[in-house]
Coordinates of C-alpha atoms in Angstrom, one line a residue:
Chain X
X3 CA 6.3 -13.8 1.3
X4 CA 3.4 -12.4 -0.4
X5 CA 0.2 -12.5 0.8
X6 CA -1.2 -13.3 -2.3
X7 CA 1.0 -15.7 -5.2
X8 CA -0.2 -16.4 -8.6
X9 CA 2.1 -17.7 -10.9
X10 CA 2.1 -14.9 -14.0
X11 CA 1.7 -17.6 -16.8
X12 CA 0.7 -16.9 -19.7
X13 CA -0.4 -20.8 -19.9
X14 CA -0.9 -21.4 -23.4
X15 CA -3.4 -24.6 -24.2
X16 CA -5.5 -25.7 -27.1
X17 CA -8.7 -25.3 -27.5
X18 CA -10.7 -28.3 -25.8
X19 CA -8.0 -28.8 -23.0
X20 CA -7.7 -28.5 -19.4
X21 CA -5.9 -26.3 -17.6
X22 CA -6.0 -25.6 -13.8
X23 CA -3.6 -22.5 -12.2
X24 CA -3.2 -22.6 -8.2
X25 CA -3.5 -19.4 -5.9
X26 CA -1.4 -19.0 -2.8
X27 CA -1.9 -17.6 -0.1
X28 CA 0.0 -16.7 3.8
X29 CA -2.9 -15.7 6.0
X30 CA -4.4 -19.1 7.4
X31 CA -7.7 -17.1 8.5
X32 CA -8.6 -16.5 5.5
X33 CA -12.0 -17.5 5.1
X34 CA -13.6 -16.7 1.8
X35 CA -11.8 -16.3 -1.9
X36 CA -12.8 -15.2 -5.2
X37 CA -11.7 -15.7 -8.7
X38 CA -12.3 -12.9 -11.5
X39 CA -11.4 -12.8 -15.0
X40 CA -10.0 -9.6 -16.5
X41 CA -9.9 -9.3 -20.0
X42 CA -7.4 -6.8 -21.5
X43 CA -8.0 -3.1 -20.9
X44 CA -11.4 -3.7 -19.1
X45 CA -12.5 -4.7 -15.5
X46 CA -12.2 -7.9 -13.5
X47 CA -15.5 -9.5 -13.1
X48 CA -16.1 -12.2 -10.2
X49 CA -16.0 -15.6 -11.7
X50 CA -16.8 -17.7 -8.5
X51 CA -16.5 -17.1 -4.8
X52 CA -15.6 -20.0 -2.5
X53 CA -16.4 -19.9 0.5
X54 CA -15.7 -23.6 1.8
X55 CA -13.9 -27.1 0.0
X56 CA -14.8 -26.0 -3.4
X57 CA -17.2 -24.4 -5.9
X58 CA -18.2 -25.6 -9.6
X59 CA -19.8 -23.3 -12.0
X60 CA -20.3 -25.4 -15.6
X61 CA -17.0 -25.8 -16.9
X62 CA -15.1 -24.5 -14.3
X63 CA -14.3 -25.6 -10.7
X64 CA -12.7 -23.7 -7.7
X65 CA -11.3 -26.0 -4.6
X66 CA -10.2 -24.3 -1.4
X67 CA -7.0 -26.4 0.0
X68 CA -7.0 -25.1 3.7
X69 CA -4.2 -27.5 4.8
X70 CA -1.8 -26.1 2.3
X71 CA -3.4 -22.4 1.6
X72 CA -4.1 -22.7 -2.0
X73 CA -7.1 -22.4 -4.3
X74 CA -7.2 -23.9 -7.6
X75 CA -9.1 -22.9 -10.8
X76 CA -9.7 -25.5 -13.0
X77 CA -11.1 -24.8 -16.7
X78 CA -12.2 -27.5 -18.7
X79 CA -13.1 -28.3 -22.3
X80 CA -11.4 -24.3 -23.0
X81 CA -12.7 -22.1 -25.5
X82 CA -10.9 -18.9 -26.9
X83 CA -13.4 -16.7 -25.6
X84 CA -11.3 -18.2 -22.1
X85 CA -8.3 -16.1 -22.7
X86 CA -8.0 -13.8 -20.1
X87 CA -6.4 -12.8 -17.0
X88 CA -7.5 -14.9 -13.7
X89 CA -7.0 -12.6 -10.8
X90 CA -7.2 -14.3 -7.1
X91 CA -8.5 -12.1 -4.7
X92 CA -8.2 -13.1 -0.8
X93 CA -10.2 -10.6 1.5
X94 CA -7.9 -10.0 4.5
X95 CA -10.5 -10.9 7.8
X96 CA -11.8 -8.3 10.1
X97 CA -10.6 -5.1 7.3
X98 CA -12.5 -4.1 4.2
X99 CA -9.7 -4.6 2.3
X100 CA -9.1 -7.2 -0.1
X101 CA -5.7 -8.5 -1.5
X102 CA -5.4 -9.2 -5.1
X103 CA -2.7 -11.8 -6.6
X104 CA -1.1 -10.0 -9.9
X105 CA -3.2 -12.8 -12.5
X106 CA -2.2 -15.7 -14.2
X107 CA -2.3 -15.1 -18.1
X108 CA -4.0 -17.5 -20.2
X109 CA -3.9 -18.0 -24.1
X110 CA -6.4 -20.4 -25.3
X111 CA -5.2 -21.4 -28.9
X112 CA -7.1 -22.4 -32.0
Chain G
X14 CA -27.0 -6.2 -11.8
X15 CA -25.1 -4.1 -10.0
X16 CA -23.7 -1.2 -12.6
X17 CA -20.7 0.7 -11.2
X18 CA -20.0 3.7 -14.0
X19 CA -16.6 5.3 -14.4
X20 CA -17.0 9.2 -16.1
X21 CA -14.2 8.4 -18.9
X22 CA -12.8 5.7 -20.0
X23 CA -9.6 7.0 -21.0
X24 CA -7.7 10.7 -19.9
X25 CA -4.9 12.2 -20.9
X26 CA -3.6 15.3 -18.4
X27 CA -0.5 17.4 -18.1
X28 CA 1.7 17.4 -15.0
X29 CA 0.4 19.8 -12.0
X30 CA -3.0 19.6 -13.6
X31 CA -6.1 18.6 -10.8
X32 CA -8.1 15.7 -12.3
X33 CA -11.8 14.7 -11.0
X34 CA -12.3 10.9 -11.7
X35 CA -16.0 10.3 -11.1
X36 CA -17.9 7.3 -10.0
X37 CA -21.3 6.5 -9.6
X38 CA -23.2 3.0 -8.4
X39 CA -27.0 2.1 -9.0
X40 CA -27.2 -0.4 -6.0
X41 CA -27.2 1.3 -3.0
X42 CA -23.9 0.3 -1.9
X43 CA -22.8 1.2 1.5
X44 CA -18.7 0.6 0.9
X45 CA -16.9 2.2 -2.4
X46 CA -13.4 1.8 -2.8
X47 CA -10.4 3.3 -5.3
X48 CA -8.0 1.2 -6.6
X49 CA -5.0 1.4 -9.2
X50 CA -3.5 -0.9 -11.3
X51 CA 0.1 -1.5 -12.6
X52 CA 1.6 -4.3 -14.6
X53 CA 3.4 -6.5 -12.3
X54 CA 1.9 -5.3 -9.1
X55 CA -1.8 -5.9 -9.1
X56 CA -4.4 -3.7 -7.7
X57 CA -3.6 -1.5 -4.9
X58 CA -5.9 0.6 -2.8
X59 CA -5.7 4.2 -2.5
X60 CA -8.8 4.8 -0.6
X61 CA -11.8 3.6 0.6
X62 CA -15.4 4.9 1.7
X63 CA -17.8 2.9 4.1
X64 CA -20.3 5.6 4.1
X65 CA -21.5 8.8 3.2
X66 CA -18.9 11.6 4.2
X67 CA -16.6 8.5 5.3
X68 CA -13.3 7.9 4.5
X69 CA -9.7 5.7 5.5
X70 CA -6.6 5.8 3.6
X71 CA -5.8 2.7 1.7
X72 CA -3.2 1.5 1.0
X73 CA -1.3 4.3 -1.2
X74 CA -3.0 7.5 -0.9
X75 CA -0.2 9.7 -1.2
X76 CA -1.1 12.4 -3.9
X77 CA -4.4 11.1 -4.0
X78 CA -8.0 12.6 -2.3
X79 CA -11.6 11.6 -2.2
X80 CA -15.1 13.0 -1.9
X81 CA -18.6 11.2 -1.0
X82 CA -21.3 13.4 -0.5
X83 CA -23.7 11.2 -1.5
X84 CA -24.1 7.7 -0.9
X85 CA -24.1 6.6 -5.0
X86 CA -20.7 8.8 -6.0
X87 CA -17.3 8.5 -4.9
X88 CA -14.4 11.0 -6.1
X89 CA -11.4 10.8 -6.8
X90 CA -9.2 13.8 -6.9
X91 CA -5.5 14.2 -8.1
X92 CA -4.7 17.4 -6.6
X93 CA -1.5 18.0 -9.1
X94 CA -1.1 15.2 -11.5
X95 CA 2.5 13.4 -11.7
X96 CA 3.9 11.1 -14.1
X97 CA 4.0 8.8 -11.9
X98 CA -0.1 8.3 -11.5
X99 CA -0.4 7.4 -15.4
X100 CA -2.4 4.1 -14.2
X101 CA -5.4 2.4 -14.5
X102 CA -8.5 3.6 -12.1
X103 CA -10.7 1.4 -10.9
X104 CA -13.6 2.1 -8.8
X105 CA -15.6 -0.7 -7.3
X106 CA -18.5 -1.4 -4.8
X107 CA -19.8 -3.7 -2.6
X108 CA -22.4 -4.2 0.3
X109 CA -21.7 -2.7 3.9
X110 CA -19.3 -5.0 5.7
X111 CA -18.4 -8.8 5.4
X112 CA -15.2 -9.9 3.6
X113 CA -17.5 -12.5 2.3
X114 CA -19.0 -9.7 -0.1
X115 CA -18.0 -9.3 -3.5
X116 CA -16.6 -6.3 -4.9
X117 CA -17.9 -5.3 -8.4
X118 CA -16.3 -2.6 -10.6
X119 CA -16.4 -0.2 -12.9
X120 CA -15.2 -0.7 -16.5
X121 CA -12.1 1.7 -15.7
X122 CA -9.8 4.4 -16.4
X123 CA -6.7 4.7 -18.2
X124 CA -5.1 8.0 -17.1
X125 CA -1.7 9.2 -18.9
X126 CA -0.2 12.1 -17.5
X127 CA 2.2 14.0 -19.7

């Protein structure tokens, strides 16, 4: 199993809908998470960090599920300017080193 | 803001060439790392720095080597470019120690080796 699972996507939703993607992940230490956004051909750029249940930033909302080792990303009211690629990113406890999930795609239509 | 530059933006070398990738950050950031990015298999770290003249292997450094001589610039050196390291570089920073700190990166580079 991976240590970090995000389902590839693309999700592809209209403008003004809601769309939430889940992040899995195996080490049950784990105790802070991160979203980025990565736009094509560029860099990922942190999004939120969640550090306990949940964090909410505007439109968007994290939640930390500890019991079932997921976080969730929830987008709503999307705009086009949302298409992107969401990249989870799990720091593995007591290393520097981070694991990245490979992104979930999405495609906000007009 | 934290900026993290990346020399180029985009490379193109030949095979058995050496190729410098340079980065440089403006925060005084203790911890630099280099990663690479596929399609299909996310980022992956091919070295990391936690101080001046500090180094540990990530994750794939085979082929790869690095230099930090001074705390704001960390190297990355292909000492005989393959095919096989046409990728995109990332370099990316952070404060000393805590997995709770965030990594922020540079806008990238897309090497192709021919």
């Amino acid at each position: 199993r991976k240590e970090v699972e995000q389902d590839p996507g693309p999700f592809n939703v209209p403008e003004g809908a809601t769309v939430a993607f889940n992040c899995t992940y195996s080490n049950s230490a784990s105790q802070s998470f991160f979203w980025y956004r990565q736009d094509c051909r560029k860099e990922p750029k942190l999004l939120m960090s969640v550090y306990s249940s949940g964090n909410e930033d505007g439109r968007f909302t994290a939640q930390l599920n500890r019991a079932s080792q997921y976080i969730s990303l929830l987008i709503r009211d999307s705009k086009l300017s949302d298409s992107a690629t969401y990249l989870c990113v799990v720091p593995r406890g007591g290393t520097y080193k981070y694991i990245f999930g490979t992104g979930t795609r999405l495609k906000v239509l007009a | 803001d934290v900026k993290v530059t990346q020399s180029s933006r985009y490379l193109v070398k030949r095979t058995g060439e050496k190729v410098f990738l340079e980065c440089v950050q403006d925060m005084d950031h203790e911890n630099m790392f280099w990663y690479r990015q596929d399609p299909g298999l996310g980022l992956r770290l091919i070295y990391f720095s936690y101080d001046v003249k500090m180094k540990e292997k990530g994750d794939i450094p085979e082929g790869y080597s690095v230099s930090r001589e001074k705390k704001e610039r960390f190297s990355l050196i292909l000492e005989s470019a393959s095919t096989n390291q046409t990728s995109m570089y990332l370099c990316a920073s952070r404060r000393r120690g805590q997995a709770r700190e965030k990594l922020f990166f540079g806008s990238g580079t897309q090497l192709s080796v021919l």
